[in-house]
């Protein structure tokens, strides 16, 4: 999905996160960690729009209620990028590791 800053599609439910990610990439480049929050916010919006069941399982299901032994790279990246969400970290990862 591409939305130029000159004519964003305001009807699209993910217009704002898409535009924010595009602007960040224009300012910092695509291969830069500066835009990780914008990328993940866009990814979450698109997942909740197009992959609702998977998004509910990933973003809204409590990880403390189910003992997850395998952690995906996406789950760990989400936890490091958004520490204010206070999501549960795997036992192997300490909170200070993400600072």
JSON list of C-alpha atoms in Angstrom, two decimals:
[
{"chain": "A", "resi": 1, "resn": "UNK", "atom": "CA", "xyz": [0.00, 0.00, 0.00]},
{"chain": "A", "resi": 2, "resn": "UNK", "atom": "CA", "xyz": [1.44, 3.31, -1.00]},
{"chain": "A", "resi": 3, "resn": "UNK", "atom": "CA", "xyz": [0.12, 6.72, -0.09]},
{"chain": "A", "resi": 4, "resn": "UNK", "atom": "CA", "xyz": [1.96, 9.82, -1.16]},
{"chain": "A", "resi": 5, "resn": "UNK", "atom": "CA", "xyz": [2.04, 12.68, 1.32]},
{"chain": "A", "resi": 6, "resn": "UNK", "atom": "CA", "xyz": [0.52, 14.95, -1.31]},
{"chain": "A", "resi": 7, "resn": "UNK", "atom": "CA", "xyz": [-2.68, 12.92, -1.58]},
{"chain": "A", "resi": 8, "resn": "UNK", "atom": "CA", "xyz": [-3.21, 10.51, 1.32]},
{"chain": "A", "resi": 9, "resn": "UNK", "atom": "CA", "xyz": [-6.29, 8.30, 1.16]},
{"chain": "A", "resi": 10, "resn": "UNK", "atom": "CA", "xyz": [-7.99, 9.40, 4.37]},
{"chain": "A", "resi": 11, "resn": "UNK", "atom": "CA", "xyz": [-10.71, 6.79, 3.88]},
{"chain": "A", "resi": 12, "resn": "UNK", "atom": "CA", "xyz": [-8.26, 3.95, 4.48]},
{"chain": "A", "resi": 13, "resn": "UNK", "atom": "CA", "xyz": [-8.33, 2.90, 8.16]},
{"chain": "A", "resi": 14, "resn": "UNK", "atom": "CA", "xyz": [-4.52, 2.70, 8.24]},
{"chain": "A", "resi": 15, "resn": "UNK", "atom": "CA", "xyz": [-3.85, 5.96, 6.38]},
{"chain": "A", "resi": 16, "resn": "UNK", "atom": "CA", "xyz": [-2.15, 7.68, 9.31]},
{"chain": "A", "resi": 17, "resn": "UNK", "atom": "CA", "xyz": [0.27, 4.85, 10.26]},
{"chain": "A", "resi": 18, "resn": "UNK", "atom": "CA", "xyz": [1.12, 4.27, 6.59]},
{"chain": "A", "resi": 19, "resn": "UNK", "atom": "CA", "xyz": [1.86, 7.95, 6.05]},
{"chain": "A", "resi": 20, "resn": "UNK", "atom": "CA", "xyz": [3.92, 8.16, 9.25]},
{"chain": "A", "resi": 21, "resn": "UNK", "atom": "CA", "xyz": [6.02, 5.17, 8.18]},
{"chain": "A", "resi": 22, "resn": "UNK", "atom": "CA", "xyz": [6.54, 6.61, 4.69]},
{"chain": "A", "resi": 23, "resn": "UNK", "atom": "CA", "xyz": [7.60, 9.97, 6.11]},
{"chain": "A", "resi": 24, "resn": "UNK", "atom": "CA", "xyz": [10.01, 8.30, 8.52]},
{"chain": "A", "resi": 25, "resn": "UNK", "atom": "CA", "xyz": [11.56, 6.32, 5.67]},
{"chain": "A", "resi": 26, "resn": "UNK", "atom": "CA", "xyz": [11.93, 9.51, 3.63]},
{"chain": "A", "resi": 27, "resn": "UNK", "atom": "CA", "xyz": [13.68, 11.19, 6.57]},
{"chain": "A", "resi": 28, "resn": "UNK", "atom": "CA", "xyz": [15.83, 8.30, 7.83]},
{"chain": "A", "resi": 29, "resn": "UNK", "atom": "CA", "xyz": [16.01, 5.78, 5.00]},
{"chain": "A", "resi": 30, "resn": "UNK", "atom": "CA", "xyz": [14.48, 2.34, 4.74]},
{"chain": "A", "resi": 31, "resn": "UNK", "atom": "CA", "xyz": [17.40, 0.36, 6.20]},
{"chain": "A", "resi": 32, "resn": "UNK", "atom": "CA", "xyz": [17.42, 2.27, 9.48]},
{"chain": "A", "resi": 33, "resn": "UNK", "atom": "CA", "xyz": [16.22, 1.30, 12.95]},
{"chain": "A", "resi": 34, "resn": "UNK", "atom": "CA", "xyz": [14.88, 4.83, 13.52]},
{"chain": "A", "resi": 35, "resn": "UNK", "atom": "CA", "xyz": [11.52, 3.85, 12.00]},
{"chain": "A", "resi": 36, "resn": "UNK", "atom": "CA", "xyz": [10.83, 0.62, 13.87]},
{"chain": "A", "resi": 37, "resn": "UNK", "atom": "CA", "xyz": [7.90, 2.05, 15.86]},
{"chain": "A", "resi": 38, "resn": "UNK", "atom": "CA", "xyz": [6.27, 3.44, 12.72]},
{"chain": "A", "resi": 39, "resn": "UNK", "atom": "CA", "xyz": [6.80, 0.15, 10.87]},
{"chain": "A", "resi": 40, "resn": "UNK", "atom": "CA", "xyz": [5.30, -1.91, 13.69]},
{"chain": "A", "resi": 41, "resn": "UNK", "atom": "CA", "xyz": [2.36, 0.46, 14.12]},
{"chain": "A", "resi": 42, "resn": "UNK", "atom": "CA", "xyz": [1.60, 0.19, 10.40]},
{"chain": "A", "resi": 43, "resn": "UNK", "atom": "CA", "xyz": [2.03, -3.59, 10.53]},
{"chain": "A", "resi": 44, "resn": "UNK", "atom": "CA", "xyz": [-0.37, -3.87, 13.47]},
{"chain": "A", "resi": 45, "resn": "UNK", "atom": "CA", "xyz": [-3.02, -1.71, 11.79]},
{"chain": "A", "resi": 46, "resn": "UNK", "atom": "CA", "xyz": [-2.82, -3.71, 8.55]},
{"chain": "A", "resi": 47, "resn": "UNK", "atom": "CA", "xyz": [-2.85, -7.02, 10.43]},
{"chain": "A", "resi": 48, "resn": "UNK", "atom": "CA", "xyz": [-5.93, -6.01, 12.43]},
{"chain": "A", "resi": 49, "resn": "UNK", "atom": "CA", "xyz": [-7.60, -4.99, 9.17]},
{"chain": "A", "resi": 50, "resn": "UNK", "atom": "CA", "xyz": [-6.67, -7.96, 6.96]},
{"chain": "A", "resi": 51, "resn": "UNK", "atom": "CA", "xyz": [-5.75, -10.80, 9.35]},
{"chain": "A", "resi": 52, "resn": "UNK", "atom": "CA", "xyz": [-8.12, -10.29, 12.26]},
{"chain": "A", "resi": 53, "resn": "UNK", "atom": "CA", "xyz": [-7.86, -13.72, 13.88]},
{"chain": "A", "resi": 54, "resn": "UNK", "atom": "CA", "xyz": [-4.07, -13.76, 13.75]},
{"chain": "A", "resi": 55, "resn": "UNK", "atom": "CA", "xyz": [-3.89, -10.16, 15.01]},
{"chain": "A", "resi": 56, "resn": "UNK", "atom": "CA", "xyz": [-6.12, -10.98, 17.97]},
{"chain": "A", "resi": 57, "resn": "UNK", "atom": "CA", "xyz": [-3.93, -13.96, 18.83]},
{"chain": "A", "resi": 58, "resn": "UNK", "atom": "CA", "xyz": [-0.73, -11.94, 18.51]},
{"chain": "A", "resi": 59, "resn": "UNK", "atom": "CA", "xyz": [-1.66, -8.52, 19.94]},
{"chain": "A", "resi": 60, "resn": "UNK", "atom": "CA", "xyz": [-4.53, -9.17, 22.30]},
{"chain": "A", "resi": 61, "resn": "UNK", "atom": "CA", "xyz": [-4.14, -12.66, 23.73]},
{"chain": "A", "resi": 62, "resn": "UNK", "atom": "CA", "xyz": [-2.48, -12.63, 27.13]},
{"chain": "A", "resi": 63, "resn": "UNK", "atom": "CA", "xyz": [0.88, -14.37, 26.87]},
{"chain": "A", "resi": 64, "resn": "UNK", "atom": "CA", "xyz": [0.89, -14.95, 30.63]},
{"chain": "A", "resi": 65, "resn": "UNK", "atom": "CA", "xyz": [-2.19, -17.18, 30.44]},
{"chain": "A", "resi": 66, "resn": "UNK", "atom": "CA", "xyz": [-0.58, -19.51, 27.95]},
{"chain": "A", "resi": 67, "resn": "UNK", "atom": "CA", "xyz": [2.92, -20.78, 28.49]},
{"chain": "A", "resi": 68, "resn": "UNK", "atom": "CA", "xyz": [4.66, -19.86, 25.27]},
{"chain": "A", "resi": 69, "resn": "UNK", "atom": "CA", "xyz": [7.91, -21.73, 24.89]},
{"chain": "A", "resi": 70, "resn": "UNK", "atom": "CA", "xyz": [8.67, -20.34, 21.44]},
{"chain": "A", "resi": 71, "resn": "UNK", "atom": "CA", "xyz": [8.88, -16.60, 20.86]},
{"chain": "A", "resi": 72, "resn": "UNK", "atom": "CA", "xyz": [8.76, -15.26, 17.34]},
{"chain": "A", "resi": 73, "resn": "UNK", "atom": "CA", "xyz": [11.09, -12.53, 16.17]},
{"chain": "A", "resi": 74, "resn": "UNK", "atom": "CA", "xyz": [8.02, -10.34, 15.62]},
{"chain": "A", "resi": 75, "resn": "UNK", "atom": "CA", "xyz": [6.88, -10.79, 19.21]},
{"chain": "A", "resi": 76, "resn": "UNK", "atom": "CA", "xyz": [10.29, -9.90, 20.61]},
{"chain": "A", "resi": 77, "resn": "UNK", "atom": "CA", "xyz": [10.63, -6.90, 18.29]},
{"chain": "A", "resi": 78, "resn": "UNK", "atom": "CA", "xyz": [7.20, -5.67, 19.37]},
{"chain": "A", "resi": 79, "resn": "UNK", "atom": "CA", "xyz": [8.20, -5.92, 23.03]},
{"chain": "A", "resi": 80, "resn": "UNK", "atom": "CA", "xyz": [11.48, -4.05, 22.54]},
{"chain": "A", "resi": 81, "resn": "UNK", "atom": "CA", "xyz": [9.98, -1.31, 20.36]},
{"chain": "A", "resi": 82, "resn": "UNK", "atom": "CA", "xyz": [7.05, -0.58, 22.67]},
{"chain": "A", "resi": 83, "resn": "UNK", "atom": "CA", "xyz": [8.36, -0.99, 26.24]},
{"chain": "A", "resi": 84, "resn": "UNK", "atom": "CA", "xyz": [5.57, 1.24, 27.56]},
{"chain": "A", "resi": 85, "resn": "UNK", "atom": "CA", "xyz": [3.11, -1.55, 26.80]},
{"chain": "A", "resi": 86, "resn": "UNK", "atom": "CA", "xyz": [4.75, -3.61, 29.56]},
{"chain": "A", "resi": 87, "resn": "UNK", "atom": "CA", "xyz": [4.19, -6.83, 27.68]},
{"chain": "A", "resi": 88, "resn": "UNK", "atom": "CA", "xyz": [5.60, -9.94, 29.32]},
{"chain": "A", "resi": 89, "resn": "UNK", "atom": "CA", "xyz": [9.14, -10.72, 28.20]},
{"chain": "A", "resi": 90, "resn": "UNK", "atom": "CA", "xyz": [10.40, -14.28, 27.81]},
{"chain": "A", "resi": 91, "resn": "UNK", "atom": "CA", "xyz": [12.38, -15.56, 30.78]},
{"chain": "A", "resi": 92, "resn": "UNK", "atom": "CA", "xyz": [15.63, -15.33, 28.80]},
{"chain": "A", "resi": 93, "resn": "UNK", "atom": "CA", "xyz": [15.19, -11.60, 28.11]},
{"chain": "A", "resi": 94, "resn": "UNK", "atom": "CA", "xyz": [15.60, -9.13, 30.97]},
{"chain": "A", "resi": 95, "resn": "UNK", "atom": "CA", "xyz": [13.87, -5.74, 30.91]},
{"chain": "A", "resi": 96, "resn": "UNK", "atom": "CA", "xyz": [17.23, -3.97, 30.99]},
{"chain": "A", "resi": 97, "resn": "UNK", "atom": "CA", "xyz": [18.19, -5.73, 27.72]},
{"chain": "A", "resi": 98, "resn": "UNK", "atom": "CA", "xyz": [15.73, -3.53, 25.84]},
{"chain": "A", "resi": 99, "resn": "UNK", "atom": "CA", "xyz": [17.05, -0.22, 27.25]}
]
